[in-house]
PDB file of C-alpha atoms in Angstrom:
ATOM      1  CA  UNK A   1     -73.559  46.078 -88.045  1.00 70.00           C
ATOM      2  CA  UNK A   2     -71.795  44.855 -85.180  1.00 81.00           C
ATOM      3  CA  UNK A   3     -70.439  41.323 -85.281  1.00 90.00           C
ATOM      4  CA  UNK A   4     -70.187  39.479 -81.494  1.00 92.00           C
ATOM      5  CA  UNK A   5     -68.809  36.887 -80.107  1.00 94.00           C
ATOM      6  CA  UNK A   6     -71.643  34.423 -79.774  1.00 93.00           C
ATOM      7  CA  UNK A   7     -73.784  35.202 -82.594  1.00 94.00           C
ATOM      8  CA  UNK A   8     -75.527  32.989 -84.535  1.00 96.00           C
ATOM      9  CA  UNK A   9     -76.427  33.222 -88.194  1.00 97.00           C
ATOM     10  CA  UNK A  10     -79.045  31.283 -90.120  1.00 97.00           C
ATOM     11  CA  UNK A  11     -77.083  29.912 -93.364  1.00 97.00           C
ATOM     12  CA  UNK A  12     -79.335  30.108 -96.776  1.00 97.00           C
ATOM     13  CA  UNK A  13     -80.203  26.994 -99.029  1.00 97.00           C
ATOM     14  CA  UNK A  14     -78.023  28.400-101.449  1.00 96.00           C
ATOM     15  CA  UNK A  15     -74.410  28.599 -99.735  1.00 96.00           C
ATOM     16  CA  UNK A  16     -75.406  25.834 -97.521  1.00 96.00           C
ATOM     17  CA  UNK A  17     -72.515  23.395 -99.799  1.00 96.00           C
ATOM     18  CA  UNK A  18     -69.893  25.557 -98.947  1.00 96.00           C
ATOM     19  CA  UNK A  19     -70.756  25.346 -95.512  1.00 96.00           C
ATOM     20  CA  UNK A  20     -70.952  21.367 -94.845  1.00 96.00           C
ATOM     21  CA  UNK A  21     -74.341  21.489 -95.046  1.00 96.00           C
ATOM     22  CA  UNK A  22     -74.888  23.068 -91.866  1.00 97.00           C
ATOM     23  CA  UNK A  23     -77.814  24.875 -91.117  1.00 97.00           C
ATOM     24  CA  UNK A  24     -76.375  27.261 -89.016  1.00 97.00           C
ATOM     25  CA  UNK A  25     -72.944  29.318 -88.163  1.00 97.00           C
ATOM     26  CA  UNK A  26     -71.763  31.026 -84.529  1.00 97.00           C
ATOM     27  CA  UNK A  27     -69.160  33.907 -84.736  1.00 97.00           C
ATOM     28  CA  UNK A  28     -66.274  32.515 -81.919  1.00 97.00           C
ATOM     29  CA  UNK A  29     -63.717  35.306 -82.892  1.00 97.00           C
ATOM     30  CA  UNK A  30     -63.992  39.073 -84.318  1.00 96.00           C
ATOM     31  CA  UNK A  31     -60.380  40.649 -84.211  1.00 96.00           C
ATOM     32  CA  UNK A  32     -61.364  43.811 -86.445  1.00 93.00           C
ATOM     33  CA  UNK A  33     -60.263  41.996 -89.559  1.00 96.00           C
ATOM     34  CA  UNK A  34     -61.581  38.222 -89.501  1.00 97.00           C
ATOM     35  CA  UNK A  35     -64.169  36.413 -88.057  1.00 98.00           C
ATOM     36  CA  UNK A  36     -63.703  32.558 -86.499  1.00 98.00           C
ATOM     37  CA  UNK A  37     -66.219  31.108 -86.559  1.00 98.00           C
ATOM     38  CA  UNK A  38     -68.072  27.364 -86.037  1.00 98.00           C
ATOM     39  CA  UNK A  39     -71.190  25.496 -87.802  1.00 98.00           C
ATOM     40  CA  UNK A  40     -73.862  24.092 -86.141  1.00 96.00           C
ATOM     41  CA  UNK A  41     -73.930  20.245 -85.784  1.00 94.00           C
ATOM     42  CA  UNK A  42     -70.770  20.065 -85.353  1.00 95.00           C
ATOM     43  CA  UNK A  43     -69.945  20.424 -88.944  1.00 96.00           C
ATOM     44  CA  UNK A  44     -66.942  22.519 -88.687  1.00 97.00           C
ATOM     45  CA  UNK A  45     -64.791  25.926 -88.306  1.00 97.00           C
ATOM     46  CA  UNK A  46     -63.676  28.000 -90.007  1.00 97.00           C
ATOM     47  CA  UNK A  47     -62.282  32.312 -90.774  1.00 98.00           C
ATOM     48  CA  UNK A  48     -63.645  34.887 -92.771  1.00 98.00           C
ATOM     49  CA  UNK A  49     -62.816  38.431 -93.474  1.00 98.00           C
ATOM     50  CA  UNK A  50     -65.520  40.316 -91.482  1.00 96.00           C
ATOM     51  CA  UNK A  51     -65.811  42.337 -95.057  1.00 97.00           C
ATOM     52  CA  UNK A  52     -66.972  39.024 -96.816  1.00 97.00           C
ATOM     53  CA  UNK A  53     -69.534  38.287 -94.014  1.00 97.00           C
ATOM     54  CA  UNK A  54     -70.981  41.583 -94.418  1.00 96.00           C
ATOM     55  CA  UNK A  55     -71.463  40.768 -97.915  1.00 97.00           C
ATOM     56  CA  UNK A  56     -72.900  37.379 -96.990  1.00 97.00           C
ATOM     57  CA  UNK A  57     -75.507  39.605 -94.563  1.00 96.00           C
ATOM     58  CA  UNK A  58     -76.214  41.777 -97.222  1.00 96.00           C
ATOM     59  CA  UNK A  59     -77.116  39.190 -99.991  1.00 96.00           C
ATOM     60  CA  UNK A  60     -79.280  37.471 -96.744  1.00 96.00           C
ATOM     61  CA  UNK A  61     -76.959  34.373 -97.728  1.00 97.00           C
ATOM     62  CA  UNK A  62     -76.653  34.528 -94.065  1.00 96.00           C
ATOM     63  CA  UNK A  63     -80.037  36.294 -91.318  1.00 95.00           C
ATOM     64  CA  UNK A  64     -79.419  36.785 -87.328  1.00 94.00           C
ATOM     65  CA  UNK A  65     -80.614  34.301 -85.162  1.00 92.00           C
ATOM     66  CA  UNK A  66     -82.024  36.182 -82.818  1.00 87.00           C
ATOM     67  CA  UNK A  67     -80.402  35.012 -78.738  1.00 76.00           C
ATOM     68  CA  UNK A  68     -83.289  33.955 -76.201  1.00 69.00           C
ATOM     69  CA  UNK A  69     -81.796  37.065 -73.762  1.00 63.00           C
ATOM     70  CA  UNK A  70     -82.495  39.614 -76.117  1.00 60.00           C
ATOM     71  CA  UNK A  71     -85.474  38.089 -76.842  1.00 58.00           C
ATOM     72  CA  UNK A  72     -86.643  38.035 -72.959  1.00 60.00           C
ATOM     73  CA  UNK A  73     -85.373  41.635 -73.120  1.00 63.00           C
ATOM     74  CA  UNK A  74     -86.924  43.142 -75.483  1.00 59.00           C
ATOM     75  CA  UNK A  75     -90.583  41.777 -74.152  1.00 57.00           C
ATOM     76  CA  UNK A  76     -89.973  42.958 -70.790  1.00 57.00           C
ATOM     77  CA  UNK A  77     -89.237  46.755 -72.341  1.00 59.00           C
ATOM     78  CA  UNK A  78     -93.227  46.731 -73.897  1.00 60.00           C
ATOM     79  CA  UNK A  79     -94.342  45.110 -70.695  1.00 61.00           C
ATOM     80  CA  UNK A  80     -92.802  47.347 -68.498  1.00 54.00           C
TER      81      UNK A  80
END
């Protein structure tokens, strides 16, 4: 899975306490080896090895947040 700048994950109930409590987390940074990254609310920041967030995606500790453009996309492809 590719990991983008922008991205936004959904953080599960159960890691939520390592995270401040945030509900959410947006990648900032991906330099092949870590991921930056910032929670939502204004909770905090933060680095990861992109290996570990894979694992969080895996265990759906963390889901995609699916952006609004892709979104817009994606309906204009069956409409079209």
């Amino acid at each position: 899975m590719l990991i983008e700048e922008g991205t936004k994950y959904q953080i599960s109930q159960e890691i939520k306490s390592y995270y401040n409590s945030a509900e959410e987390l947006t990648v900032v940074r991906n330099n092949g080896i870590t991921v930056q990254f910032t929670l939502g609310d204004g909770k905090g920041y933060g680095s990861m090895p992109i290996e570990h967030l894979h694992y969080l995606l895996k265990r759906s500790n963390l889901s995609l947040i699916p952006n609004k453009k892709a979104l817009l996309n994606n309906n204009e492809e069956k409409i079209g």
